[in-house]
mmCIF file of C-alpha atoms in Angstrom:
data_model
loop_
_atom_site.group_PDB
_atom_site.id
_atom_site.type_symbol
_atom_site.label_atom_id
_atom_site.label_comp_id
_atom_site.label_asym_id
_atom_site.label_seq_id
_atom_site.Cartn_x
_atom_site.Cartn_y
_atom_site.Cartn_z
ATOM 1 C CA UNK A 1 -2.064 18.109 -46.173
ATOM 2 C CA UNK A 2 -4.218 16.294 -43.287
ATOM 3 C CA UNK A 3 -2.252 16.417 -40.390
ATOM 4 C CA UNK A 4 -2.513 12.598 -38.519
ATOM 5 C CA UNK A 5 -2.941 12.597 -34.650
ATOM 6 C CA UNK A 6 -4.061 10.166 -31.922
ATOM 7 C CA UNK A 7 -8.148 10.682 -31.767
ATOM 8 C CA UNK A 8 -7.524 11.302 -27.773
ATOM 9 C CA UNK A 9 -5.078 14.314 -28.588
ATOM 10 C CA UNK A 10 -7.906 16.157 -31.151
ATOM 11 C CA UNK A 11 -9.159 18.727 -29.945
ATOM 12 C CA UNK A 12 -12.890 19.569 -30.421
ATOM 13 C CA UNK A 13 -15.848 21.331 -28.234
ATOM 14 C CA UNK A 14 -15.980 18.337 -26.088
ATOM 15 C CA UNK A 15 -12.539 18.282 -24.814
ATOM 16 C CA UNK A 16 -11.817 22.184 -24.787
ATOM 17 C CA UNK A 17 -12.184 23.110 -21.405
ATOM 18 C CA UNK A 18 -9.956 19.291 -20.575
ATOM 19 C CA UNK A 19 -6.511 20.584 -19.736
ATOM 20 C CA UNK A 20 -3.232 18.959 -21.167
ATOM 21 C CA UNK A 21 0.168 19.542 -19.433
ATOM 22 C CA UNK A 22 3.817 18.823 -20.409
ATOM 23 C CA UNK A 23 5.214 18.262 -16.849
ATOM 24 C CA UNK A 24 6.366 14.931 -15.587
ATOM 25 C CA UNK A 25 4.622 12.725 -13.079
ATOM 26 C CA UNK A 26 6.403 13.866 -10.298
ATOM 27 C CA UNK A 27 5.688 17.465 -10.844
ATOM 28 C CA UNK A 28 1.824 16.566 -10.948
ATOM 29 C CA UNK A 29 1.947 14.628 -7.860
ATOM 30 C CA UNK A 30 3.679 17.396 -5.737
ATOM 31 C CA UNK A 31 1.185 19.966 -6.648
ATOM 32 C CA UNK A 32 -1.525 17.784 -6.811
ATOM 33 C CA UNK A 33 -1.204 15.261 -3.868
ATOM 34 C CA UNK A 34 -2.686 16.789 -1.281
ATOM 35 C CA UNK A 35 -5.877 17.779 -2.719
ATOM 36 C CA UNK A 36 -6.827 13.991 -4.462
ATOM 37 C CA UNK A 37 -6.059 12.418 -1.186
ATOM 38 C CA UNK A 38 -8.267 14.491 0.213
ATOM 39 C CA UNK A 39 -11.207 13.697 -1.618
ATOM 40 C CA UNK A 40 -10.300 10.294 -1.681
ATOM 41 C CA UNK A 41 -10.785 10.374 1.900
ATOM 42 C CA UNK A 42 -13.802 12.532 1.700
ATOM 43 C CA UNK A 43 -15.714 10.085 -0.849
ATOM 44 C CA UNK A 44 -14.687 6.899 1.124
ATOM 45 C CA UNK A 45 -16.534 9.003 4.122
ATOM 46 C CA UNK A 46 -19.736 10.249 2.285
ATOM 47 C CA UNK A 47 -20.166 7.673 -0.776
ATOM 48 C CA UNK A 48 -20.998 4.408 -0.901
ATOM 49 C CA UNK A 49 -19.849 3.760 -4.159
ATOM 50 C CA UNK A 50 -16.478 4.794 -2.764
ATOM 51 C CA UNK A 51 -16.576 2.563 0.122
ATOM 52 C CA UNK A 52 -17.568 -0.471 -1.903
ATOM 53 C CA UNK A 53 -14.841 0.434 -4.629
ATOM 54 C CA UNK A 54 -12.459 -0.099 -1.611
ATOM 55 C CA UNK A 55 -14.058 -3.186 -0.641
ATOM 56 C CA UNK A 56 -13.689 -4.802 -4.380
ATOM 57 C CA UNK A 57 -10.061 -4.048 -4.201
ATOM 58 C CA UNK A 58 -9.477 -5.689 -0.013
ATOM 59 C CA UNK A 59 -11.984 -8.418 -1.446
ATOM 60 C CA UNK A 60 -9.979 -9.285 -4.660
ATOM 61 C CA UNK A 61 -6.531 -8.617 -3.765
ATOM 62 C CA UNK A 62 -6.656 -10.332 -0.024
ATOM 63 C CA UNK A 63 -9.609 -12.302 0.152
ATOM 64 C CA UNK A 64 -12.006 -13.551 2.907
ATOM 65 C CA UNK A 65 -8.708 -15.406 4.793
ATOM 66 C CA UNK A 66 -6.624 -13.046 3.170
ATOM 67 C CA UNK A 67 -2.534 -15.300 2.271
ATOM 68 C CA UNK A 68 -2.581 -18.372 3.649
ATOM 69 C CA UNK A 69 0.138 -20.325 4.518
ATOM 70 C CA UNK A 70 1.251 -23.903 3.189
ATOM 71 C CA UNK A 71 4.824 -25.225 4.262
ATOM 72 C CA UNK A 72 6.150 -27.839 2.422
ATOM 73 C CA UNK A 73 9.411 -28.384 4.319
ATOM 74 C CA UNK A 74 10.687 -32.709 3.734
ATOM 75 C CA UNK A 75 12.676 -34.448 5.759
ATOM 76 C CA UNK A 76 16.076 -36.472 4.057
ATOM 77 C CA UNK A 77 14.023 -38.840 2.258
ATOM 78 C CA UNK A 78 12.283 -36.649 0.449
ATOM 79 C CA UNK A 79 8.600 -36.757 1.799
ATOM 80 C CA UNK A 80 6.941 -34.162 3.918
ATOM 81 C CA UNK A 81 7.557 -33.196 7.434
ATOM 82 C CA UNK A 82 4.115 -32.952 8.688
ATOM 83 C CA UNK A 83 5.276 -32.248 12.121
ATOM 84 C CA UNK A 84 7.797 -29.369 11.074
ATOM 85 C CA UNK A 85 5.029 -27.845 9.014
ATOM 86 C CA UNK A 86 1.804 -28.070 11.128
ATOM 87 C CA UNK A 87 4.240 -26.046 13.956
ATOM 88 C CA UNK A 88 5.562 -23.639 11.215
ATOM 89 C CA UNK A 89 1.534 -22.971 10.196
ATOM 90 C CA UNK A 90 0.511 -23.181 13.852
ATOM 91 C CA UNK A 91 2.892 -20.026 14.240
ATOM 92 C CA UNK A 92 2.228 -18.533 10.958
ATOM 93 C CA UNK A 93 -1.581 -18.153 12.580
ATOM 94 C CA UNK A 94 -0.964 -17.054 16.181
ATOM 95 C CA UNK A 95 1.509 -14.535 14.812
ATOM 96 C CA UNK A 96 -1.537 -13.059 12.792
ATOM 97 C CA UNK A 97 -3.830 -13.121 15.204
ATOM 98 C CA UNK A 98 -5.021 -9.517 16.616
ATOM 99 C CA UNK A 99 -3.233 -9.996 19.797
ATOM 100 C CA UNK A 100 0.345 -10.577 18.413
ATOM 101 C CA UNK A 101 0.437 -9.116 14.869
ATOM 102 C CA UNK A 102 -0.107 -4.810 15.375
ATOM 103 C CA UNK A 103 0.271 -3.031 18.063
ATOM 104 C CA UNK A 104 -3.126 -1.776 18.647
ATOM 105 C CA UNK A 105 -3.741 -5.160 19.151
ATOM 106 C CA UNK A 106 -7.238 -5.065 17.381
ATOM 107 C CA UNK A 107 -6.009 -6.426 14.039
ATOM 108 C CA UNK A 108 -5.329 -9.135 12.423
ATOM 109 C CA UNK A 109 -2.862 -10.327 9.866
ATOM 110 C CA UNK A 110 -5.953 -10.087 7.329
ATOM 111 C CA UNK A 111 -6.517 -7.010 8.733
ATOM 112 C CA UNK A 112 -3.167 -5.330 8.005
ATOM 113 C CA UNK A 113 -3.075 -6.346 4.520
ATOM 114 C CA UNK A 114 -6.958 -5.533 4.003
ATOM 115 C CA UNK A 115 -5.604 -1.707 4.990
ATOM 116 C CA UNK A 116 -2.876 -1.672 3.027
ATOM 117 C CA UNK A 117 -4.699 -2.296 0.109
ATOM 118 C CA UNK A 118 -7.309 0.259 1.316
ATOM 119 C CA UNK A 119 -4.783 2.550 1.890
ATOM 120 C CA UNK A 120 -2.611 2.495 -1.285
ATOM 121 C CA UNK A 121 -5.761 2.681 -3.476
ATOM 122 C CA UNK A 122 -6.942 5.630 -1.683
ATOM 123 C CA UNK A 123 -3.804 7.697 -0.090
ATOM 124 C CA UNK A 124 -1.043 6.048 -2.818
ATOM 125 C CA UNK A 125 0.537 4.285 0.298
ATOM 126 C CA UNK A 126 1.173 3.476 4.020
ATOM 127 C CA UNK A 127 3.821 2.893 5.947
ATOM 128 C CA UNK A 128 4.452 0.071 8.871
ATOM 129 C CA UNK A 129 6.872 0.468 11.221
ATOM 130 C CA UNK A 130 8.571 -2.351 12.644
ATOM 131 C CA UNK A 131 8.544 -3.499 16.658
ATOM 132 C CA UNK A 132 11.154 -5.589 17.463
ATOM 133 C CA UNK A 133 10.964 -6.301 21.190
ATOM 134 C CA UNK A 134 6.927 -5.666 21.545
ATOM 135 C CA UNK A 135 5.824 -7.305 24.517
ATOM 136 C CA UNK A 136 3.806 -10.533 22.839
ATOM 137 C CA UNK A 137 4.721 -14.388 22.379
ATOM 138 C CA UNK A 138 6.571 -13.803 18.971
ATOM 139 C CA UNK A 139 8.454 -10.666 20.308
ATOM 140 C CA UNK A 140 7.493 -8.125 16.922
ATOM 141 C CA UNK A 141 4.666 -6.577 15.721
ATOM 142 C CA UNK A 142 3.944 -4.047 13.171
ATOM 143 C CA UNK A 143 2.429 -0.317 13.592
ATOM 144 C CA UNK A 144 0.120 1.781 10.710
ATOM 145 C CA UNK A 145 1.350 5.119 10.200
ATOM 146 C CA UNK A 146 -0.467 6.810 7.411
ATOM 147 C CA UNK A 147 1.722 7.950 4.419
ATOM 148 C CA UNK A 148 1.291 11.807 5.342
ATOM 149 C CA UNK A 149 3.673 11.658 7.650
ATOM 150 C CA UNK A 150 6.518 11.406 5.764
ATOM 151 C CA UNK A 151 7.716 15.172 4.443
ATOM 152 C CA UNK A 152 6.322 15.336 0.683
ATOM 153 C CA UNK A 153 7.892 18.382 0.256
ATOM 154 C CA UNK A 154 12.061 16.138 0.660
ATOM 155 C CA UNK A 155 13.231 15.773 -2.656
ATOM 156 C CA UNK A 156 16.867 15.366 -3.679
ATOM 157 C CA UNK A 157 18.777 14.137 -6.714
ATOM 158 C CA UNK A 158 20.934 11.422 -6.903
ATOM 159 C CA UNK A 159 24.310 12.376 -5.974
ATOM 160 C CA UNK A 160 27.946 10.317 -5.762
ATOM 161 C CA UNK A 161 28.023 9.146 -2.508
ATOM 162 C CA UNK A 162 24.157 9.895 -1.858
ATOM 163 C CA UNK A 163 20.663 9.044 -2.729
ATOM 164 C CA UNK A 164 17.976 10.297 -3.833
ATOM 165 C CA UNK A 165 14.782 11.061 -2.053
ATOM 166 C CA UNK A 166 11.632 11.591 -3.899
ATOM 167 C CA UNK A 167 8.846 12.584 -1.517
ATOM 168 C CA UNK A 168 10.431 12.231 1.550
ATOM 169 C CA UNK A 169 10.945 8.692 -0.014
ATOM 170 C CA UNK A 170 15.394 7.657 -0.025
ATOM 171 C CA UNK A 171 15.905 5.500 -3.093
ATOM 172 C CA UNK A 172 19.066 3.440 -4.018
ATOM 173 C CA UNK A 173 20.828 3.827 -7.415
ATOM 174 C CA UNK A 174 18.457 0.771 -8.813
ATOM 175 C CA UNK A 175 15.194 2.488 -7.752
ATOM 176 C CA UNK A 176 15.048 0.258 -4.605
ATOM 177 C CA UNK A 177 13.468 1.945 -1.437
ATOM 178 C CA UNK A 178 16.065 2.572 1.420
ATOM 179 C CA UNK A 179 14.657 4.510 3.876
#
């Protein structure tokens, strides 16, 4: 009459005060957001473990030189266009430099993808607001905004005619961020 169960659903004297819950992922988040980005934040300010934790992921995710890249655009006959591509990667690298990529103009293409990684592993996400028309050579740059500003609290079911938002997040029918 031995009932079978997972060994990580037993429960014994050294899991009884570990609490299980039946809600969904989305019910956890909303009540518990707040309070684990918060001491995210707190232990990347006070620990070093947590600041080198951080560092692991920018490190092994983006790198030193963070993407680099490699055009391999050919001309009619098939073989490379040297020209084409050294002016494509010439761009590709004054675009990321600090003074045309954000708009505080203190980062870096590296930069902006070091704190995104930083970010989602510590908040969940960020967001990055597009500049068309900034005043530098390429005419666009990008802006942090950290992910609290959007309204956690917006939530709304998919309806005909109208998507749904999940924390303050508008999704199409496929799942695929709209807005």
């Amino acid at each position: 009459n031995a009932l079978r169960m997972y060994a990580a659903a037993k429960t014994d004297r050294t899991v009884a005060d570990w609490f299980t819950t039946q809600s969904s992922a989305d019910a956890e988040i909303l009540t518990s957001r707040i309070a684990v980005i918060s001491r995210t934040r707190q232990l990347e300010r006070d620990d070093p473990y947590m600041r080198r934790i951080l560092r692991l992921y920018e490190n092994n995710v983006i790198g030193h030189n963070g993407i680099q890249l490699q055009c391999k655009a050919k001309d009619a006959d098939g073989s490379y266009d040297t020209v084409a591509n050294s002016m494509i990667e010439d761009a590709w690298k004054r675009a990321g430099s600090s003074k045309n990529c954000a708009t505080n103009r203190r980062m870096t293409m590296v930069d902006t993808r070091r704190l995104t990684v930083r970010a989602v592993v510590r908040d969940g996400g960020i967001l990055w607001r597009k500049r068309p028309g900034y005043d530098n050579e390429f005419a666009f740059a990008i802006q942090p905004i950290e992910i609290d500003r959007l309204d956690h609290n917006l939530n709304r079911s998919e309806l005909p005619g109208q998507n749904g938002i999940r924390f303050g997040i508008e999704f199409d029918g496929f799942g695929a961020i709209v807005a």
